[in-house]
Tab-separated table of C-alpha atoms (C1' of nucleotides) in Angstrom:
chain	number	residue	atom	x	y	z
A	13	MET	CA	0.000	0.000	0.000
A	14	GLN	CA	1.393	3.389	-1.106
A	15	PRO	CA	1.067	6.644	0.854
A	16	LEU	CA	-0.772	9.361	-1.059
A	17	PRO	CA	1.622	11.904	-2.665
A	18	GLU	CA	2.346	15.346	-1.256
A	19	THR	CA	0.247	16.904	-4.032
A	20	PHE	CA	-2.901	15.287	-2.588
A	21	TYR	CA	-2.677	17.654	0.388
A	22	ASP	CA	-2.253	20.657	-1.878
A	23	GLN	CA	-5.939	21.619	-1.956
A	24	PRO	CA	-8.250	23.821	0.141
A	25	THR	CA	-8.989	22.385	3.597
A	26	LEU	CA	-12.706	21.903	2.974
A	27	GLU	CA	-11.983	20.026	-0.261
A	28	LEU	CA	-9.317	17.953	1.461
A	29	ALA	CA	-11.796	16.999	4.187
A	30	ARG	CA	-14.120	15.729	1.474
A	31	SER	CA	-11.330	14.037	-0.496
A	32	LEU	CA	-10.132	12.113	2.563
A	33	LEU	CA	-13.407	10.200	2.780
A	34	GLY	CA	-12.844	6.676	1.475
A	35	CYS	CA	-9.057	6.907	1.867
A	36	VAL	CA	-7.224	4.377	4.052
A	37	LEU	CA	-5.581	5.353	7.327
A	38	VAL	CA	-2.717	2.945	8.120
A	39	ASN	CA	-0.665	2.535	11.303
A	40	GLU	CA	2.195	0.048	11.477
A	41	THR	CA	3.271	-0.896	15.010
A	42	GLU	CA	5.332	-3.588	16.707
A	43	GLU	CA	2.125	-5.329	17.714
A	44	GLY	CA	0.937	-5.452	14.115
A	45	ASN	CA	-0.651	-3.341	11.428
A	46	THR	CA	-4.075	-1.758	11.535
A	47	SER	CA	-5.887	0.182	8.837
A	48	GLY	CA	-9.328	1.573	8.168
A	49	TYR	CA	-11.314	3.553	5.623
A	50	ILE	CA	-11.916	7.163	6.646
A	51	VAL	CA	-15.689	7.679	6.753
A	52	GLU	CA	-16.068	10.947	8.676
A	53	THR	CA	-14.029	14.188	8.874
A	54	GLU	CA	-14.308	17.761	10.147
A	55	ALA	CA	-12.468	20.856	8.901
A	56	TYR	CA	-10.968	23.459	11.252
A	57	LEU	CA	-10.080	26.776	9.632
A	58	GLY	CA	-7.908	28.412	12.254
A	59	ALA	CA	-7.856	32.065	11.217
A	60	THR	CA	-11.653	32.544	11.263
A	61	ASP	CA	-12.989	29.484	13.094
A	62	ARG	CA	-13.676	30.112	16.760
A	63	ALA	CA	-13.932	26.379	17.452
A	64	ALA	CA	-10.340	25.781	16.314
A	65	HIS	CA	-7.418	25.767	18.732
A	66	SER	CA	-5.639	28.143	16.363
A	67	PHE	CA	-8.463	30.708	16.134
A	68	GLN	CA	-7.200	34.115	14.989
A	69	ASN	CA	-3.855	32.535	14.189
A	70	ARG	CA	-3.125	31.864	17.812
A	71	ARG	CA	0.243	30.122	17.777
A	72	THR	CA	1.228	28.090	20.826
A	73	LYS	CA	3.441	25.125	21.499
A	74	ARG	CA	0.445	22.871	20.873
A	75	THR	CA	-0.924	24.501	17.697
A	76	GLU	CA	2.521	25.102	16.218
A	77	ILE	CA	2.217	22.114	13.899
A	78	MET	CA	-0.957	23.541	12.310
A	79	PHE	CA	1.070	26.409	10.862
A	80	GLY	CA	3.387	23.971	9.132
A	81	LYS	CA	3.214	21.918	5.982
A	82	ALA	CA	0.031	20.140	4.860
A	83	GLY	CA	0.122	16.408	5.503
A	84	MET	CA	1.639	16.575	8.998
A	85	VAL	CA	0.143	14.687	11.938
A	86	TYR	CA	-1.507	16.725	14.715
A	87	THR	CA	-2.520	14.662	17.727
A	88	TYR	CA	-4.134	16.168	20.784
A	89	THR	CA	-5.262	14.864	24.175
A	90	MET	CA	-8.860	15.596	25.093
A	91	HIS	CA	-9.858	14.572	28.635
A	92	THR	CA	-8.965	10.908	28.687
A	93	HIS	CA	-8.732	10.487	24.929
A	94	CYS	CA	-6.501	11.298	21.976
A	95	LEU	CA	-7.652	12.864	18.683
A	96	VAL	CA	-5.880	12.827	15.323
A	97	ASN	CA	-5.822	15.537	12.638
A	98	VAL	CA	-4.299	16.048	9.199
A	99	VAL	CA	-2.656	19.463	8.878
A	100	SER	CA	-3.887	21.363	5.816
A	101	GLY	CA	-3.518	24.735	4.106
A	102	GLU	CA	-0.418	26.651	3.072
A	103	ILE	CA	2.488	27.181	5.455
A	104	GLY	CA	1.382	29.944	7.836
A	105	GLN	CA	-2.307	29.018	7.598
A	106	PRO	CA	-3.329	27.112	10.762
A	107	GLU	CA	-5.857	24.715	9.225
A	108	ALA	CA	-6.470	21.021	9.795
A	109	VAL	CA	-8.877	18.159	9.160
A	110	LEU	CA	-10.025	16.059	12.118
A	111	ILE	CA	-10.478	12.356	11.396
A	112	ARG	CA	-13.660	11.529	13.315
A	113	ALA	CA	-14.354	7.948	12.278
A	114	VAL	CA	-12.983	5.043	10.242
A	115	GLU	CA	-14.316	1.692	9.075
A	116	PRO	CA	-11.947	-1.140	10.121
A	117	LYS	CA	-10.086	-2.772	7.223
A	118	GLN	CA	-6.994	-4.601	8.517
A	119	GLY	CA	-5.922	-5.683	12.002
A	120	LEU	CA	-9.441	-6.161	13.314
A	121	HIS	CA	-8.282	-8.632	15.939
A	122	LEU	CA	-5.641	-6.232	17.228
A	123	MET	CA	-8.159	-3.386	17.391
A	124	GLU	CA	-10.552	-5.479	19.449
A	125	LYS	CA	-7.707	-6.440	21.763
A	126	ARG	CA	-6.884	-2.767	22.353
A	127	ARG	CA	-10.515	-1.734	22.680
A	128	PRO	CA	-12.917	-4.567	23.578
A	129	VAL	CA	-16.452	-3.955	22.326
A	130	THR	CA	-19.616	-5.985	21.936
A	131	LYS	CA	-20.607	-4.414	18.625
A	132	ILE	CA	-18.111	-3.973	15.827
A	133	GLU	CA	-19.623	-0.632	14.814
A	134	ASN	CA	-18.632	0.784	18.220
A	135	LEU	CA	-14.962	0.012	17.615
A	136	THR	CA	-13.928	3.072	15.585
A	137	SER	CA	-17.078	5.242	15.367
A	138	GLY	CA	-15.619	8.320	17.052
A	139	PRO	CA	-12.372	10.328	17.128
A	140	GLY	CA	-11.264	9.047	20.530
A	141	LYS	CA	-12.291	5.489	19.708
A	142	LEU	CA	-10.357	5.085	16.489
A	143	THR	CA	-7.091	6.404	17.957
A	144	LYS	CA	-7.232	3.834	20.735
A	145	ALA	CA	-8.206	1.001	18.396
A	146	MET	CA	-5.393	1.843	15.974
A	147	GLY	CA	-2.788	2.661	18.591
A	148	ILE	CA	-2.391	6.328	17.637
A	149	SER	CA	-1.138	8.561	20.459
A	150	THR	CA	0.450	11.904	21.258
A	151	ALA	CA	3.785	10.244	20.422
A	152	ASP	CA	2.713	10.564	16.769
A	153	TYR	CA	2.501	14.369	17.023
A	154	GLY	CA	4.665	15.988	14.354
A	155	ARG	CA	4.962	12.918	12.124
A	156	SER	CA	4.059	13.021	8.427
A	157	PHE	CA	1.190	11.154	6.754
A	158	LEU	CA	3.415	10.826	3.676
A	159	GLU	CA	5.428	7.895	5.029
A	160	PRO	CA	5.182	4.876	7.367
A	161	PRO	CA	4.509	3.937	10.069
A	162	LEU	CA	1.484	6.254	10.144
A	163	TYR	CA	0.177	7.230	6.700
A	164	ILE	CA	-2.834	7.646	4.434
A	165	ALA	CA	-3.276	5.631	1.230
A	166	GLU	CA	-5.733	5.612	-1.632
A	167	GLY	CA	-9.016	3.820	-0.940
A	168	PHE	CA	-12.311	3.955	-2.764
A	169	THR	CA	-14.561	6.726	-4.064
A	170	PRO	CA	-17.666	7.079	-1.862
A	171	ASP	CA	-21.055	6.759	-3.582
A	172	SER	CA	-22.567	9.670	-1.695
A	173	ILE	CA	-21.200	12.265	0.724
A	174	THR	CA	-23.224	14.313	3.221
A	175	GLN	CA	-22.128	17.690	4.604
A	176	GLY	CA	-23.443	19.127	7.872
A	177	LYS	CA	-22.770	20.873	11.160
A	178	ARG	CA	-19.891	19.794	13.387
A	179	ILE	CA	-20.333	17.853	16.600
A	180	GLY	CA	-19.299	18.449	20.174
A	181	ILE	CA	-18.179	22.061	20.006
A	182	HIS	CA	-19.818	24.155	22.678
A	183	ASN	CA	-19.693	27.911	23.282
A	184	SER	CA	-18.180	28.726	19.926
A	185	GLY	CA	-20.718	31.296	18.790
A	186	GLU	CA	-21.552	31.085	15.108
A	187	ALA	CA	-18.712	28.632	14.520
A	188	LYS	CA	-20.706	25.766	15.985
A	189	ASP	CA	-23.154	25.976	13.068
A	190	TYR	CA	-20.554	25.974	10.299
A	191	PRO	CA	-21.163	23.046	7.893
A	192	TYR	CA	-17.577	21.799	8.090
A	193	ARG	CA	-18.362	18.129	8.771
A	194	PHE	CA	-18.345	15.499	6.022
A	195	TRP	CA	-19.321	11.842	6.158
A	196	ILE	CA	-20.100	8.949	3.833
A	197	THR	CA	-23.874	8.782	3.556
A	198	GLY	CA	-25.368	5.842	5.420
A	199	ASN	CA	-22.076	4.379	6.712
A	200	LYS	CA	-22.655	2.708	10.082
A	201	PHE	CA	-19.231	3.658	11.476
A	202	VAL	CA	-20.042	7.385	11.361
A	203	SER	CA	-20.414	8.825	14.899
A	204	LYS	CA	-23.729	10.071	16.236
B	5	DG	C1'	3.112	26.197	41.622
B	6	DT	C1'	-1.914	26.285	40.965
B	7	DC	C1'	-6.134	26.632	38.460
B	8	DG	C1'	-9.448	26.153	34.702
B	9	DA	C1'	-11.032	24.642	30.192
B	10	DG	C1'	-11.541	21.401	26.528
B	11	DA	C1'	-12.501	19.222	18.653
B	12	DT	C1'	-14.802	12.860	24.064
B	13	DT	C1'	-16.663	8.735	25.892
B	14	DG	C1'	-19.441	5.720	28.706
B	15	DA	C1'	-22.630	5.161	32.390
B	16	DC	C1'	-26.608	6.677	34.375
B	17	DT	C1'	-31.527	9.538	35.343
C	18	DG	C1'	-30.942	14.621	28.694
C	19	DT	C1'	-26.673	14.996	32.718
C	20	DC	C1'	-22.150	14.004	34.639
C	21	DA	C1'	-17.474	12.424	35.870
C	22	DA	C1'	-13.059	10.571	34.347
C	23	DT	C1'	-8.231	12.409	33.963
C	24	DC	C1'	-4.403	14.877	31.013
C	25	DT	C1'	-2.057	18.750	28.647
C	26	DC	C1'	-1.356	23.390	28.113
C	27	DG	C1'	-1.971	28.414	28.844
C	28	DA	C1'	-2.723	32.153	32.122
C	29	DC	C1'	-1.999	33.865	36.319
C	30	DT	C1'	-0.047	34.263	41.382
DNA sequence: GTCGAGATTGACT
DNA sequence: GTCAATCTCGACT
């Protein structure tokens, strides 16, 4: 499986968020390899998006990576969980795409070992769930999706894509109603 | 050094 | 619907 080329990330963040649907997220670890089709994403446009960590180009130690090159890995700890983003936009533009859900492809047994569930559709149907199932952590912060062990490869073209409001952002004024969320219509691994 | 907030999840009323 | 778990970082003393 080949990582997608650098040119794939050379497109506007909202288009990248849409393009990532159907692509394969791969993580190679000592325990084994896991991969899954990306079925849900959210765009964060730092300069104007109040819900983004980098709102109004706020540059901190944590958001630093968002100002860098598209295709970098931005991981972030939220309460007890870890979230994973793909950095987007030109250098100097703090934009990123949050990977909210994947559909398991390879390493199903390993994912279930890391995150025991009764229903398979609960395994990776949320941003904190998929990182645990695939073994992604804050140690991956600053890596590149262009090369192993953590990378994104070509998958399939979704039949139908739905666009809507983002989830789980509170007290963000108008930003909470921005239609920056994309998911594959009808896929059961999309979060609620 | 201490305090508060948060791009979530799972359990419970 | 509500709420706590538990960690990192930024702001302040």
